[in-house]
PDB file of C-alpha atoms in Angstrom:
ATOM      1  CA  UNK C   1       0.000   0.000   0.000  1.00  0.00           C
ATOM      2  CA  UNK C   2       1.237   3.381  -0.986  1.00  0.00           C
ATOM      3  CA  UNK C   3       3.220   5.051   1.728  1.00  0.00           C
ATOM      4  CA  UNK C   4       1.308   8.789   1.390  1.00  0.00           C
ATOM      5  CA  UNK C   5      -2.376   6.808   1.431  1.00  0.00           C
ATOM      6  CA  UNK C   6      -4.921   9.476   1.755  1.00  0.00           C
ATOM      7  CA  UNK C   7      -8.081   8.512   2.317  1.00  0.00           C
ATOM      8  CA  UNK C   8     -11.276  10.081  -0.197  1.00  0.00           C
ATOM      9  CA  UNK C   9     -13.078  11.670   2.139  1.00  0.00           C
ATOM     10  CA  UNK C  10     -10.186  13.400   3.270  1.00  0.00           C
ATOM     11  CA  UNK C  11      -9.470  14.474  -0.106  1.00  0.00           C
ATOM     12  CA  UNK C  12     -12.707  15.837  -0.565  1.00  0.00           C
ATOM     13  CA  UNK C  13     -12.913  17.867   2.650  1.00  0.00           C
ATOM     14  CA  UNK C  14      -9.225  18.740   1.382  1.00  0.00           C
ATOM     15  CA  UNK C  15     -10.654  19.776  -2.645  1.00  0.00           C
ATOM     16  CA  UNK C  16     -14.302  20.743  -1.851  1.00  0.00           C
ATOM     17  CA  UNK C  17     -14.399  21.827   2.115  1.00  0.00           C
ATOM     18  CA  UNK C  18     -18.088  20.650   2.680  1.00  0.00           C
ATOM     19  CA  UNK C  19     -20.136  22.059   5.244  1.00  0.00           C
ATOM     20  CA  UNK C  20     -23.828  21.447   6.337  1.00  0.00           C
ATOM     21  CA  UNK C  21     -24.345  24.851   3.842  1.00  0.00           C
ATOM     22  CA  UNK C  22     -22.445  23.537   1.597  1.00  0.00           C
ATOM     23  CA  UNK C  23     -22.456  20.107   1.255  1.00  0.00           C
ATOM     24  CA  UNK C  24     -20.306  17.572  -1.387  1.00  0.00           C
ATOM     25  CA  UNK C  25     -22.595  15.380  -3.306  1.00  0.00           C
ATOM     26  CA  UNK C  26     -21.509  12.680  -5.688  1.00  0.00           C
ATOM     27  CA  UNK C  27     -22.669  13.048  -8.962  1.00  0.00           C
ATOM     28  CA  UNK C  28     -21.141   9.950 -11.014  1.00  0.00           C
ATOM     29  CA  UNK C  29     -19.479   6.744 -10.096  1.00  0.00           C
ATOM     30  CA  UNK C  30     -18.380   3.521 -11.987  1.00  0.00           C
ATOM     31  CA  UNK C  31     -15.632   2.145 -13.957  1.00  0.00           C
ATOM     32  CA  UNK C  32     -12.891   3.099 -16.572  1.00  0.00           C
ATOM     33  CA  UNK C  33     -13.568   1.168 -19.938  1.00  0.00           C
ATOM     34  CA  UNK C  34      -9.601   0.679 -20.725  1.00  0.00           C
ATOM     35  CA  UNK C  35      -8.329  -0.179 -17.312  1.00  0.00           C
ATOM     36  CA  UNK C  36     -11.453  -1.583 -15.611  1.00  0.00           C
ATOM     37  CA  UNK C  37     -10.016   1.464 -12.319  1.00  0.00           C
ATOM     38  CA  UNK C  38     -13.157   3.276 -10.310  1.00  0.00           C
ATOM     39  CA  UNK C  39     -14.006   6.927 -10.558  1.00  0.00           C
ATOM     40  CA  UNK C  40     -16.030   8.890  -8.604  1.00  0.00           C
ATOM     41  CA  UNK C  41     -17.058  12.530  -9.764  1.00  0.00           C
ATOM     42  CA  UNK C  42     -17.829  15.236  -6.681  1.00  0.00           C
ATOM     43  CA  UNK C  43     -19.891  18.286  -6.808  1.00  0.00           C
ATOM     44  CA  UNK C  44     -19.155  21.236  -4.263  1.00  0.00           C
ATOM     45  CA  UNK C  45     -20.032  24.348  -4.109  1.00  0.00           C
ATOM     46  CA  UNK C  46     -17.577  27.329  -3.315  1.00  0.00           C
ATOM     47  CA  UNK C  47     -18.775  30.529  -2.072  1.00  0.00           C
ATOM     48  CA  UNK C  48     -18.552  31.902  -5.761  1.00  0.00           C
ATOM     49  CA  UNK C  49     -19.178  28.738  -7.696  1.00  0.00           C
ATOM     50  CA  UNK C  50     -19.879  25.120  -7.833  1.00  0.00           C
ATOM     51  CA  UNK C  51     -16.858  22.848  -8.520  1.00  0.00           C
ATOM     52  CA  UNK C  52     -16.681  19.438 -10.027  1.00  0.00           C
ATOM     53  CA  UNK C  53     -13.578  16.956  -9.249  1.00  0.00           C
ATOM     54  CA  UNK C  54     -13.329  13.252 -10.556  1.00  0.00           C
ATOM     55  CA  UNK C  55     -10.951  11.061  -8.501  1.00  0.00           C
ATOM     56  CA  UNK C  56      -9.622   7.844  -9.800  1.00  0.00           C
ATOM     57  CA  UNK C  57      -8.587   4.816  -8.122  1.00  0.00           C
ATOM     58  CA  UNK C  58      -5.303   3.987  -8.138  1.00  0.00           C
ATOM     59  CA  UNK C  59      -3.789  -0.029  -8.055  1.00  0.00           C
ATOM     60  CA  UNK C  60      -2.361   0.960  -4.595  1.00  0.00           C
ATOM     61  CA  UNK C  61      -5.848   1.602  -3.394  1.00  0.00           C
ATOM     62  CA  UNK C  62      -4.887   5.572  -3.324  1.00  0.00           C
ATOM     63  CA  UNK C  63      -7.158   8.364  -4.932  1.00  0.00           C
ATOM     64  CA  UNK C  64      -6.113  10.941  -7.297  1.00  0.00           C
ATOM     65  CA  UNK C  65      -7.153  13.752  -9.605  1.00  0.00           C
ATOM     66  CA  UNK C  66      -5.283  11.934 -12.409  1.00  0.00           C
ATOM     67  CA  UNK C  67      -6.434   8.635 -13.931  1.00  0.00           C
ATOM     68  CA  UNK C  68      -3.775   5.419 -13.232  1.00  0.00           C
ATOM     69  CA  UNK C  69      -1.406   4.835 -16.234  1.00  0.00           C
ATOM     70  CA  UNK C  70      -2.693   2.064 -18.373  1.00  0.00           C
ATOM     71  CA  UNK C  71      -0.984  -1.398 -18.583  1.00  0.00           C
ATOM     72  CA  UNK C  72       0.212  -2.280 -21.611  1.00  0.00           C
ATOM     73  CA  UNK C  73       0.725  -6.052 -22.811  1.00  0.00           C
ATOM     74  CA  UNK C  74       4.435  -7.873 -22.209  1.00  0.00           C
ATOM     75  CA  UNK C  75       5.838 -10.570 -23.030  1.00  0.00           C
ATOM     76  CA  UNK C  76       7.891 -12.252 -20.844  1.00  0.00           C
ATOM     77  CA  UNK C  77      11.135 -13.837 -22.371  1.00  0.00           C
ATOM     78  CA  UNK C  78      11.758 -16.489 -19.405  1.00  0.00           C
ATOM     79  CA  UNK C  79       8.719 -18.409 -20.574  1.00  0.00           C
ATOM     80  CA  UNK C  80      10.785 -18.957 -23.976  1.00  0.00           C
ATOM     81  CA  UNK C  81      14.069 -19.695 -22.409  1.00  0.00           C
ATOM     82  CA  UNK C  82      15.722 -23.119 -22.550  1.00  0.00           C
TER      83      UNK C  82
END
């Protein structure tokens, strides 16, 4: 598990600052097509404005702004070797 684990509710008080006023509300969740990874998109509003942040899931079990890096396929050469 990732060393600097933070946990998503403490990035959203972090990102959106919710209050009673002001609550956070999720407004999408599900599944990347290409690397099968969760997302969840937040709603907050700001005193000027409402804000919308998706967090991804990362293999570490972290969150992030930024979507994990996709996987391409390898092939292993020890499978081949005599």
């Amino acid at each position: 598990m990732n060393g600097n684990y933070i946990s998503l509710g403490a990035l959203v008080d972090k990102w959106l600052a919710p209050s009673q006023s002001r609550p956070a509300r999720v407004t999408c969740m599900g599944r990347l097509i290409a690397t099968h990874g969760r997302y969840v998109r937040l709603e907050g509003c700001t005193s000027t404005r409402t804000l919308t942040i998706v967090f991804f899931r990362h293999d570490d079990r972290s969150w992030c702004v930024f979507p994990p890096a996709r996987t391409s396929p390898a092939m292993c050469s020890r499978l081949f070797a005599q």
